[in-house]
Amino acid sequence: MAKDQLQVLNALDVAKTQLYHFTAIVIAGMGFFTDAYDLFCISLVTKLLGRIYYYRPGSLDPGSLPPNVAAAVNGVAFCGTLSGQLFFGWLGDKMGRKRVYGMTLMLMVICSLASGLSFGNKPSGVMATLCFFRFWLGFGIGGDYPLSATIMSEYANKKTRGAFIAAVFAMQGFGILTGGIVTLIISSAFRARFDAPAYQENATASTPAQADYVWRIILMFGAIPALMTYYWRMKMPETARYTALVAKNAKQAASDMSKVLQVEIVEEPDKVEEFTRDKDFGLFSREFLRRHGMHLLGTTMCWFLLDIAFYSQNLFQKDIFTAINWIPKARTMSALEEVFRIARAQTLIALCGTVPGYWFTVALIDIVGRFLIQIVGFFMMTVFMLGLAIPYHHWTTPGNHIGFVVMYGFTFFFANFGPNSTTFIVPAEIFPARLRSTCHGISAAAGKAGAIVGSFGFLYAAQNQDKTKTDHGYPPGIGVRNSLFVLAACNLLGVVFTFFVPESKGKSLEELSGENEEENVEMATGYTRTPRTILSIGMMI
């Protein structure tokens, strides 16, 4: 039997969409805008870093980052993000969402600026300090994942909660798009002012000294949107669900939400005590395993498998576009022209595939549900990756690269109108309030583990199987075609693990987590999708 809902929580669940909802979306969303900008802008400048700091006199091709340096530059922020998701997720449940929220933002601002001020002029010094600050930048970004998702889910009403959380996450698409646009503007401005010949015409002059400012400006720009929202983050009240169910302060929860909702809410201290009685089981308890163990396995594995494919695609678009001859060979361009062409290609993909996918999710998630969007997204990503991999030699022949780019864009569309959005949303809904931020952080950290596998693994795996055609310093890999087969297999596994995750559309957070259920009721186990869970186990066997 379900307990009566607290008045303050019921008021949030049934509240009409109003200004404070949109304010929360903007405040939380600007953090995600910054997260995406900072994480993905590095892929726009890595080839430029190679030309500037690893120039090889007499070489037929421009300098490139050595394998270990490239892996560190691309992957170190993900290591920081994974650590930050676990730490700040846990801290958000211990100290409160609001108190931790400002810490993550200031860390992002400081480290964005410091990334562009990497010290020294020797390659080892510049790369070491760049990696150091990008690790801590990632640490701050990591905290934004569980906190933003949890805050938005706890503020939203149950009717449109999915759309609100998805709208926060959709700002990631605008962050990726803005990274490309900022890079286009800066590289164009420097090209106009400091014209340079192609590398094959004059190797030294092809990379003007002023190019060193380009990558620094691009990285530092990420601090601006984060800094703009700091004041408003600090003005947000703590969420009522944390205040009432975790801090057990009924008076403060009622007072805060009365101001936000502009309605009179009765304090219910006795009811809060009754509501939270016997619900203090921990993350590593047998009770949590019984109620939510299968759910946590589902959210972590889905996010892990998704990010192997998603981040491989995002970080190494430039290599794929070069492989299919959409971007000319590096030796035929100057350093700044190469930056411009890479940014143009990635901006086009973001504009046509990435951004629309996020907003399709916002529009439809509370209509068709999380489960269907995620399973269809994983399946369609598998289909399109196989469509790229099977006739790969066809796509690499002259005149066919447009078809490749269209298919590639559809994989991004179904990632974002699919598991890239739902894996962020569902962990913020299905776990109890006192563990919600922690469990979201664990799920997100599993995703970043997948991103690390994708960013480090794809760097080596996508190398040509012919040793004479690999990038300088790299051993032969399995090639782009076989790498796409591996990514397709990851997506197919994601379909299987989706069956471990319950549908959360239209339900209150307390109903989903079992916090409003009596202890002796079987539904308190939280397995709201028992048939699908059984089906998934059967499929695994």
Coordinates of C-alpha atoms in Angstrom, one line a residue:
M1 CA 0.0 0.0 0.0
A2 CA 1.3 3.4 -0.9
K3 CA 1.7 6.1 1.8
D4 CA 0.1 9.5 1.3
Q5 CA 2.4 11.8 -0.6
L6 CA 3.9 14.8 1.3
Q7 CA 2.1 18.0 0.4
V8 CA 5.3 19.7 -0.6
L9 CA 6.2 16.9 -3.0
N10 CA 2.7 16.5 -4.3
A11 CA 2.7 20.3 -5.1
L12 CA 5.8 19.8 -7.2
D13 CA 4.4 16.7 -8.9
V14 CA 1.2 18.4 -10.1
A15 CA 2.5 22.0 -10.6
K16 CA 1.8 23.6 -13.9
T17 CA 4.7 24.5 -16.1
Q18 CA 5.8 27.9 -15.1
L19 CA 8.7 30.4 -15.1
Y20 CA 10.8 28.7 -12.4
H21 CA 10.9 25.5 -14.5
F22 CA 12.4 27.4 -17.4
T23 CA 14.8 29.2 -15.1
A24 CA 16.0 25.9 -13.7
I25 CA 16.5 24.5 -17.2
V26 CA 18.6 27.5 -18.3
I27 CA 20.7 27.6 -15.1
A28 CA 21.4 23.8 -15.2
G29 CA 21.6 23.8 -19.0
M30 CA 24.3 26.4 -19.3
G31 CA 26.5 24.1 -17.2
F32 CA 25.9 21.4 -19.8
F33 CA 26.5 23.8 -22.6
T34 CA 29.9 24.4 -21.0
D35 CA 30.5 20.7 -20.3
A36 CA 30.1 19.8 -24.0
Y37 CA 32.0 22.8 -25.3
D38 CA 35.0 22.0 -23.0
L39 CA 35.0 18.2 -23.6
F40 CA 34.7 18.3 -27.4
C41 CA 36.6 21.4 -28.4
I42 CA 39.9 19.6 -27.8
S43 CA 39.2 17.4 -30.9
L44 CA 39.2 20.6 -33.0
V45 CA 42.7 21.6 -32.1
T46 CA 44.7 18.4 -31.6
K47 CA 46.0 18.4 -35.2
L48 CA 47.0 22.1 -34.7
L49 CA 48.9 21.1 -31.5
G50 CA 50.8 18.4 -33.4
R51 CA 51.8 20.9 -36.1
I52 CA 53.0 23.5 -33.6
Y53 CA 54.8 21.4 -31.1
Y54 CA 55.8 18.2 -33.0
Y55 CA 57.1 19.5 -36.3
R56 CA 59.5 17.1 -37.9
P57 CA 62.0 18.9 -40.3
G58 CA 62.1 17.2 -43.7
S59 CA 59.0 15.1 -43.2
L60 CA 56.5 14.8 -46.0
D61 CA 53.6 15.3 -43.6
P62 CA 53.0 17.9 -40.9
G63 CA 53.8 17.1 -37.3
S64 CA 51.3 15.2 -35.3
L65 CA 50.9 14.4 -31.6
P66 CA 52.7 11.2 -30.6
P67 CA 50.4 8.3 -29.7
N68 CA 50.9 8.6 -25.9
V69 CA 50.4 12.4 -26.0
A70 CA 47.4 12.2 -28.2
A71 CA 45.8 9.6 -26.0
A72 CA 46.5 11.7 -22.9
V73 CA 45.2 15.0 -24.4
N74 CA 42.0 13.4 -25.7
G75 CA 41.4 11.2 -22.7
V76 CA 42.6 12.9 -19.6
A77 CA 39.5 15.1 -19.2
F78 CA 37.4 11.9 -19.3
C79 CA 39.4 10.5 -16.4
G80 CA 38.8 13.7 -14.5
T81 CA 35.1 13.6 -15.4
L82 CA 34.7 10.0 -14.2
S83 CA 36.4 10.9 -10.8
G84 CA 34.2 14.0 -10.5
Q85 CA 31.0 12.1 -11.2
L86 CA 31.7 9.6 -8.4
F87 CA 32.9 12.2 -5.9
F88 CA 30.4 15.0 -6.5
G89 CA 27.6 12.5 -6.9
W90 CA 28.3 11.2 -3.4
L91 CA 28.9 14.7 -2.0
G92 CA 25.5 15.9 -3.5
D93 CA 23.7 13.3 -1.3
K94 CA 25.8 14.1 1.8
M95 CA 25.9 17.9 1.7
G96 CA 22.9 18.8 -0.5
R97 CA 22.6 19.6 -4.2
K98 CA 22.9 23.4 -4.0
R99 CA 26.0 23.5 -1.7
V100 CA 28.0 21.4 -4.1
Y101 CA 26.6 23.0 -7.3
G102 CA 28.7 26.2 -7.1
M103 CA 31.9 24.3 -6.5
T104 CA 31.7 22.4 -9.8
L105 CA 31.0 25.5 -11.8
M106 CA 33.9 27.5 -10.3
L107 CA 36.3 24.6 -10.9
M108 CA 35.2 24.6 -14.6
V109 CA 35.7 28.3 -15.0
I110 CA 39.2 28.3 -13.4
C111 CA 40.4 25.3 -15.3
S112 CA 39.0 26.4 -18.7
L113 CA 41.0 29.6 -18.4
A114 CA 44.1 27.7 -17.1
S115 CA 43.9 25.2 -20.0
G116 CA 44.7 28.1 -22.4
L117 CA 47.5 29.4 -20.3
S118 CA 49.5 26.2 -20.3
F119 CA 53.0 27.1 -19.2
G120 CA 56.3 27.0 -21.1
N121 CA 57.1 26.7 -24.8
K122 CA 58.6 23.2 -24.9
P123 CA 56.2 20.4 -26.0
S124 CA 56.6 18.4 -22.8
G125 CA 55.8 21.4 -20.6
V126 CA 52.8 22.6 -22.6
M127 CA 51.3 19.2 -22.9
A128 CA 51.9 18.3 -19.2
T129 CA 50.2 21.5 -18.0
L130 CA 47.4 21.2 -20.6
C131 CA 46.7 17.7 -19.4
F132 CA 46.9 18.7 -15.7
F133 CA 44.3 21.5 -16.1
R134 CA 42.1 19.4 -18.4
F135 CA 41.9 16.7 -15.7
W136 CA 40.6 19.1 -13.1
L137 CA 38.4 20.7 -15.7
G138 CA 36.9 17.2 -16.3
F139 CA 36.6 16.8 -12.5
G140 CA 34.4 19.8 -12.3
I141 CA 32.4 18.8 -15.4
G142 CA 31.9 15.4 -13.8
G143 CA 30.1 16.9 -10.9
D144 CA 27.7 18.7 -13.2
Y145 CA 26.2 15.5 -14.5
P146 CA 24.6 14.0 -11.3
L147 CA 23.8 17.4 -9.8
S148 CA 22.1 19.0 -12.8
A149 CA 20.1 15.9 -13.5
T150 CA 19.1 15.4 -9.9
I151 CA 18.2 19.0 -9.3
M152 CA 16.0 19.2 -12.5
S153 CA 14.3 15.9 -11.7
E154 CA 13.5 17.0 -8.2
Y155 CA 12.1 20.4 -9.3
A156 CA 10.0 19.1 -12.2
N157 CA 6.4 17.9 -12.3
K158 CA 5.8 14.3 -13.1
K159 CA 3.9 15.1 -16.3
T160 CA 6.8 16.8 -18.1
R161 CA 9.8 15.8 -16.0
G162 CA 11.4 13.9 -18.9
A163 CA 11.2 16.9 -21.2
F164 CA 12.7 19.2 -18.6
I165 CA 15.7 16.9 -17.9
A166 CA 16.1 16.3 -21.6
A167 CA 16.1 20.1 -22.2
V168 CA 19.0 20.5 -19.8
F169 CA 20.9 17.7 -21.5
A170 CA 20.0 19.1 -24.9
M171 CA 22.2 22.1 -24.2
Q172 CA 25.1 19.7 -24.8
G173 CA 24.2 19.9 -28.5
F174 CA 24.4 23.6 -28.5
G175 CA 27.8 23.4 -26.7
I176 CA 29.2 21.1 -29.4
L177 CA 27.8 23.3 -32.1
T178 CA 29.2 26.5 -30.5
G179 CA 32.6 24.9 -30.2
G180 CA 32.6 24.4 -34.0
I181 CA 31.3 27.9 -34.7
V182 CA 33.8 29.6 -32.3
T183 CA 36.6 27.6 -34.0
L184 CA 35.4 28.7 -37.4
I185 CA 35.3 32.3 -36.4
I186 CA 38.7 32.3 -34.7
S187 CA 40.5 30.3 -37.4
S188 CA 39.0 32.5 -40.2
A189 CA 40.1 35.7 -38.4
F190 CA 43.6 34.4 -38.0
R191 CA 43.7 33.1 -41.6
A192 CA 42.7 36.5 -43.0
R193 CA 45.3 38.3 -40.9
F194 CA 48.2 35.7 -41.1
D195 CA 47.9 34.1 -44.5
A196 CA 50.1 31.0 -44.9
P197 CA 51.0 28.5 -47.7
A198 CA 50.2 24.8 -47.7
Y199 CA 52.6 22.5 -45.9
Q200 CA 53.9 20.9 -49.1
E201 CA 54.7 24.4 -50.5
N202 CA 56.6 25.7 -47.4
A203 CA 56.6 23.5 -44.4
T204 CA 57.8 26.1 -41.9
A205 CA 55.7 29.0 -43.0
S206 CA 52.5 26.8 -43.2
T207 CA 52.2 27.2 -39.4
P208 CA 52.5 30.8 -38.5
A209 CA 53.7 31.6 -34.9
Q210 CA 50.4 33.3 -34.2
A211 CA 48.6 29.9 -34.6
D212 CA 49.7 29.2 -31.0
Y213 CA 47.1 31.7 -29.9
V214 CA 44.2 30.0 -31.8
W215 CA 44.0 26.8 -29.7
R216 CA 44.4 28.8 -26.4
I217 CA 41.5 31.2 -27.2
I218 CA 39.3 28.3 -28.3
L219 CA 39.9 26.4 -25.0
M220 CA 39.5 29.5 -22.8
F221 CA 36.2 30.6 -24.4
G222 CA 34.5 27.8 -22.4
A223 CA 34.8 29.8 -19.2
I224 CA 32.4 32.5 -20.4
P225 CA 29.0 30.7 -20.3
A226 CA 29.8 29.0 -17.0
L227 CA 30.8 32.3 -15.3
M228 CA 27.6 33.9 -16.5
T229 CA 25.4 31.5 -14.6
Y230 CA 27.3 31.3 -11.3
Y231 CA 25.2 33.9 -9.5
W232 CA 21.9 32.3 -10.5
R233 CA 23.1 28.9 -9.3
M234 CA 23.8 30.3 -5.9
K235 CA 20.4 31.9 -5.7
M236 CA 18.5 28.6 -6.3
P237 CA 17.0 27.1 -3.2
E238 CA 17.8 23.5 -2.2
T239 CA 15.4 21.0 -3.7
A240 CA 12.4 20.1 -1.5
R241 CA 13.1 16.4 -1.9
Y242 CA 16.5 16.6 -0.5
T243 CA 15.4 19.0 2.3
A244 CA 12.4 16.9 3.3
L245 CA 13.5 13.3 2.6
V246 CA 17.3 13.5 3.3
A247 CA 17.8 16.5 5.6
K248 CA 14.3 15.8 7.2
N249 CA 13.6 19.5 7.5
A250 CA 9.9 19.8 6.7
K251 CA 9.7 23.5 7.7
Q252 CA 12.5 24.5 5.3
A253 CA 11.2 22.4 2.5
A254 CA 7.7 23.9 2.8
S255 CA 9.1 27.5 3.1
D256 CA 11.4 27.1 0.0
M257 CA 8.7 25.6 -2.2
S258 CA 6.0 28.1 -1.1
K259 CA 8.2 30.8 -2.5
V260 CA 9.1 29.0 -5.7
L261 CA 5.5 27.8 -6.5
Q262 CA 3.8 30.9 -4.9
V263 CA 1.3 28.7 -3.1
E264 CA 0.8 28.1 0.6
I265 CA 2.3 24.7 1.7
V266 CA 1.7 23.1 5.1
E267 CA 4.6 21.9 7.1
E268 CA 4.3 18.2 7.9
P269 CA 7.2 17.2 10.3
D270 CA 5.4 14.1 11.6
K271 CA 4.6 12.9 8.2
V272 CA 8.2 13.5 7.0
E273 CA 9.4 11.4 10.0
E274 CA 6.9 8.6 9.0
F275 CA 7.8 8.9 5.3
T276 CA 11.5 8.4 5.9
R277 CA 11.2 5.7 8.7
D278 CA 13.1 2.5 7.9
K279 CA 14.4 3.8 4.6
D280 CA 18.0 4.4 5.6
F281 CA 19.5 1.4 3.8
G282 CA 22.9 2.2 2.2
L283 CA 24.2 1.8 -1.3
F284 CA 26.0 -1.4 -0.4
S285 CA 23.2 -3.0 1.6
R286 CA 21.3 -6.1 0.7
E287 CA 18.1 -4.0 0.7
F288 CA 19.4 -1.7 -2.0
L289 CA 20.5 -4.7 -4.1
R290 CA 17.1 -6.2 -3.7
R291 CA 15.2 -3.0 -4.7
H292 CA 17.6 -1.4 -7.2
G293 CA 20.5 -3.6 -8.0
M294 CA 19.2 -4.7 -11.4
H295 CA 18.3 -1.1 -12.2
L296 CA 21.8 0.1 -11.4
L297 CA 23.3 -2.6 -13.5
G298 CA 21.0 -1.5 -16.4
T299 CA 21.8 2.2 -16.2
T300 CA 25.6 1.7 -15.8
M301 CA 25.9 -0.8 -18.7
C302 CA 23.7 1.1 -21.1
W303 CA 25.7 4.3 -20.5
F304 CA 29.0 2.5 -20.7
L305 CA 28.2 0.8 -24.0
L306 CA 26.7 4.0 -25.5
D307 CA 29.7 6.2 -24.7
I308 CA 32.2 3.8 -26.3
A309 CA 30.4 4.5 -29.6
F310 CA 29.3 8.1 -29.0
Y311 CA 32.7 9.5 -27.9
S312 CA 34.6 7.5 -30.5
Q313 CA 32.5 9.2 -33.1
N314 CA 32.7 12.7 -31.7
L315 CA 36.4 12.8 -30.9
F316 CA 37.6 11.2 -34.1
Q317 CA 35.3 12.7 -36.7
K318 CA 38.4 14.5 -38.2
D319 CA 40.2 11.1 -38.7
I320 CA 37.1 9.5 -40.3
F321 CA 36.5 12.5 -42.6
T322 CA 40.1 12.4 -43.7
A323 CA 39.9 8.7 -44.3
I324 CA 37.0 9.1 -46.7
N325 CA 38.6 12.1 -48.3
W326 CA 36.1 14.7 -47.2
I327 CA 38.9 16.7 -45.6
P328 CA 42.0 17.0 -47.9
K329 CA 45.3 15.5 -46.8
A330 CA 47.1 17.6 -44.2
R331 CA 50.1 18.3 -46.4
T332 CA 47.9 20.1 -48.9
M333 CA 46.7 22.7 -46.3
S334 CA 48.2 25.3 -44.0
A335 CA 47.7 24.7 -40.2
L336 CA 44.9 27.3 -39.9
E337 CA 43.1 26.0 -43.0
E338 CA 43.1 22.5 -41.5
V339 CA 41.6 23.8 -38.3
F340 CA 38.9 25.6 -40.3
R341 CA 38.0 22.5 -42.4
I342 CA 37.8 20.2 -39.4
A343 CA 35.6 22.7 -37.6
R344 CA 33.3 23.2 -40.6
A345 CA 32.8 19.4 -41.0
Q346 CA 32.0 18.9 -37.3
T347 CA 29.7 21.9 -37.2
L348 CA 27.7 20.5 -40.2
I349 CA 27.3 17.2 -38.4
A350 CA 26.3 18.9 -35.2
L351 CA 23.8 21.2 -37.0
C352 CA 22.2 18.4 -39.0
G353 CA 22.4 15.4 -36.8
T354 CA 23.4 16.1 -33.2
V355 CA 21.2 19.1 -32.2
P356 CA 17.9 17.9 -33.8
G357 CA 18.3 14.6 -32.1
Y358 CA 18.3 16.2 -28.6
W359 CA 15.2 18.2 -29.3
F360 CA 13.3 15.3 -30.8
T361 CA 13.8 13.7 -27.4
V362 CA 12.6 16.8 -25.6
A363 CA 9.4 16.8 -27.7
L364 CA 8.6 13.1 -27.5
I365 CA 10.0 11.6 -24.3
D366 CA 6.9 12.2 -22.2
I367 CA 4.7 10.9 -25.0
V368 CA 6.4 7.7 -26.1
G369 CA 8.5 7.0 -22.9
R370 CA 12.1 6.5 -22.1
F371 CA 12.2 2.8 -22.8
L372 CA 11.1 3.0 -26.4
I373 CA 13.3 5.9 -27.3
Q374 CA 16.3 4.2 -25.9
I375 CA 15.8 0.8 -27.5
V376 CA 15.0 2.3 -30.9
G377 CA 18.0 4.6 -30.6
F378 CA 20.4 1.8 -29.9
F379 CA 18.9 -0.3 -32.7
M380 CA 19.1 2.4 -35.3
M381 CA 22.6 3.3 -34.3
T382 CA 23.5 -0.4 -34.9
V383 CA 21.8 -0.3 -38.3
F384 CA 23.5 2.9 -39.5
M385 CA 26.9 1.8 -38.3
L386 CA 26.6 -1.4 -40.2
G387 CA 25.4 0.6 -43.2
L388 CA 28.7 2.5 -42.9
A389 CA 30.9 -0.5 -42.3
I390 CA 29.7 -3.1 -44.7
P391 CA 30.1 -1.1 -47.9
Y392 CA 32.9 1.0 -46.4
H393 CA 35.1 0.8 -49.6
H394 CA 32.2 2.2 -51.6
W395 CA 32.0 5.2 -49.2
T396 CA 35.8 5.9 -49.6
T397 CA 35.7 6.2 -53.4
P398 CA 35.6 9.7 -54.8
G399 CA 32.1 11.2 -55.2
N400 CA 30.5 9.0 -52.4
H401 CA 31.6 10.9 -49.3
I402 CA 28.3 12.9 -49.1
G403 CA 26.4 9.6 -48.6
F404 CA 28.8 8.6 -45.9
V405 CA 28.3 12.0 -44.1
V406 CA 24.5 11.6 -44.3
M407 CA 24.6 8.1 -42.8
Y408 CA 27.1 9.2 -40.2
G409 CA 24.9 12.1 -39.3
F410 CA 22.0 9.7 -38.7
T411 CA 24.0 7.8 -36.2
F412 CA 24.4 11.0 -34.2
F413 CA 20.7 11.8 -34.6
F414 CA 19.6 8.4 -33.2
A415 CA 22.3 8.6 -30.4
N416 CA 20.7 11.9 -29.2
F417 CA 17.1 10.9 -30.0
G418 CA 17.9 7.8 -28.1
P419 CA 20.3 6.5 -25.5
N420 CA 22.6 9.5 -25.2
S421 CA 19.6 11.4 -23.7
T422 CA 17.7 8.6 -21.9
T423 CA 20.8 7.3 -20.1
F424 CA 21.2 10.7 -18.5
I425 CA 17.5 11.1 -17.6
V426 CA 16.5 7.7 -16.1
P427 CA 19.1 7.4 -13.3
A428 CA 17.8 10.8 -12.0
E429 CA 14.3 9.3 -11.6
I430 CA 14.4 5.7 -10.4
F431 CA 16.6 5.8 -7.3
P432 CA 15.7 7.1 -3.8
A433 CA 16.4 10.7 -2.9
R434 CA 19.2 10.0 -0.4
L435 CA 21.1 7.9 -3.0
R436 CA 19.8 9.6 -6.2
S437 CA 22.9 11.8 -6.9
T438 CA 25.3 9.0 -6.0
C439 CA 23.6 6.4 -8.3
H440 CA 23.4 8.9 -11.1
G441 CA 27.1 9.6 -10.6
I442 CA 27.9 5.9 -10.7
S443 CA 25.9 5.5 -13.9
A444 CA 27.6 8.5 -15.5
A445 CA 31.0 7.4 -14.4
A446 CA 30.4 4.0 -16.1
G447 CA 29.6 6.1 -19.2
K448 CA 32.9 8.0 -19.0
A449 CA 34.7 4.7 -18.5
G450 CA 33.2 3.8 -21.9
A451 CA 34.3 7.2 -23.3
I452 CA 37.8 6.4 -22.1
V453 CA 37.7 3.0 -23.8
G454 CA 36.4 4.7 -26.9
S455 CA 38.8 7.6 -27.0
F456 CA 42.0 5.6 -26.2
G457 CA 40.9 2.4 -28.0
F458 CA 39.7 4.0 -31.2
L459 CA 42.8 6.1 -31.5
Y460 CA 44.8 2.9 -32.0
A461 CA 42.1 0.7 -33.5
A462 CA 41.2 3.0 -36.4
Q463 CA 44.8 3.1 -37.7
N464 CA 45.2 1.5 -41.1
Q465 CA 46.1 -2.1 -41.2
D466 CA 48.9 -1.3 -43.7
K467 CA 51.9 -0.2 -41.6
T468 CA 53.0 2.3 -44.3
K469 CA 49.7 4.2 -44.1
T470 CA 49.4 4.6 -40.3
D471 CA 49.9 8.0 -38.6
H472 CA 53.4 8.7 -37.4
G473 CA 54.3 6.7 -34.3
Y474 CA 51.2 4.4 -34.3
P475 CA 51.2 0.6 -34.8
P476 CA 48.9 -0.9 -37.4
G477 CA 45.2 -1.1 -36.2
I478 CA 42.1 -2.9 -37.4
G479 CA 41.1 0.1 -39.6
V480 CA 38.1 2.4 -39.6
R481 CA 35.8 -0.3 -41.2
N482 CA 36.4 -2.9 -38.5
S483 CA 36.2 -0.3 -35.8
L484 CA 32.7 0.6 -37.0
F485 CA 31.8 -3.1 -36.7
V486 CA 33.0 -3.1 -33.0
L487 CA 30.9 0.0 -32.3
A488 CA 27.8 -1.5 -33.9
A489 CA 28.3 -4.5 -31.6
C490 CA 28.4 -2.2 -28.5
N491 CA 25.1 -0.6 -29.6
L492 CA 23.5 -4.0 -30.0
L493 CA 24.5 -5.0 -26.5
G494 CA 22.9 -1.7 -25.4
V495 CA 19.5 -3.0 -26.7
V496 CA 19.8 -6.0 -24.4
F497 CA 20.7 -4.0 -21.2
T498 CA 17.8 -1.6 -21.8
F499 CA 15.5 -4.3 -20.6
F500 CA 17.0 -4.0 -17.1
V501 CA 15.7 -0.4 -16.8
P502 CA 12.1 0.5 -15.7
E503 CA 9.9 2.9 -17.6
S504 CA 9.5 6.1 -15.5
K505 CA 7.1 8.1 -17.7
G506 CA 4.3 9.8 -15.8
K507 CA 5.2 8.5 -12.3
S508 CA 6.3 10.4 -9.2
L509 CA 9.9 10.0 -8.1
E510 CA 8.7 8.4 -4.8
E511 CA 6.6 5.9 -6.7
L512 CA 9.5 4.9 -8.9
S513 CA 12.0 4.6 -6.0
G514 CA 9.6 2.8 -3.7
E515 CA 9.9 5.5 -1.0
N516 CA 6.1 5.9 -0.7
E517 CA 5.5 2.1 -0.4
E518 CA 5.0 0.1 2.7
E519 CA 7.8 -2.3 3.6
N520 CA 5.7 -5.5 3.3
V521 CA 4.4 -4.7 -0.2
E522 CA 6.1 -6.6 -3.0
M523 CA 6.1 -3.5 -5.3
A524 CA 8.7 -1.9 -2.9
T525 CA 11.3 -4.0 -4.6
G526 CA 11.1 -1.4 -7.4
Y527 CA 11.0 -4.0 -10.2
T528 CA 8.2 -2.2 -12.1
R529 CA 9.2 -4.1 -15.3
T530 CA 9.3 -7.6 -14.1
P531 CA 8.4 -9.2 -17.5
R532 CA 11.1 -7.3 -19.3
T533 CA 13.6 -8.1 -16.6
I534 CA 12.8 -11.8 -17.0
L535 CA 13.0 -11.4 -20.8
S536 CA 16.4 -9.8 -20.5
I537 CA 17.8 -12.5 -18.3
G538 CA 16.5 -15.1 -20.8
M539 CA 18.2 -13.2 -23.6
M540 CA 21.5 -13.1 -21.7
I541 CA 21.3 -16.8 -21.1

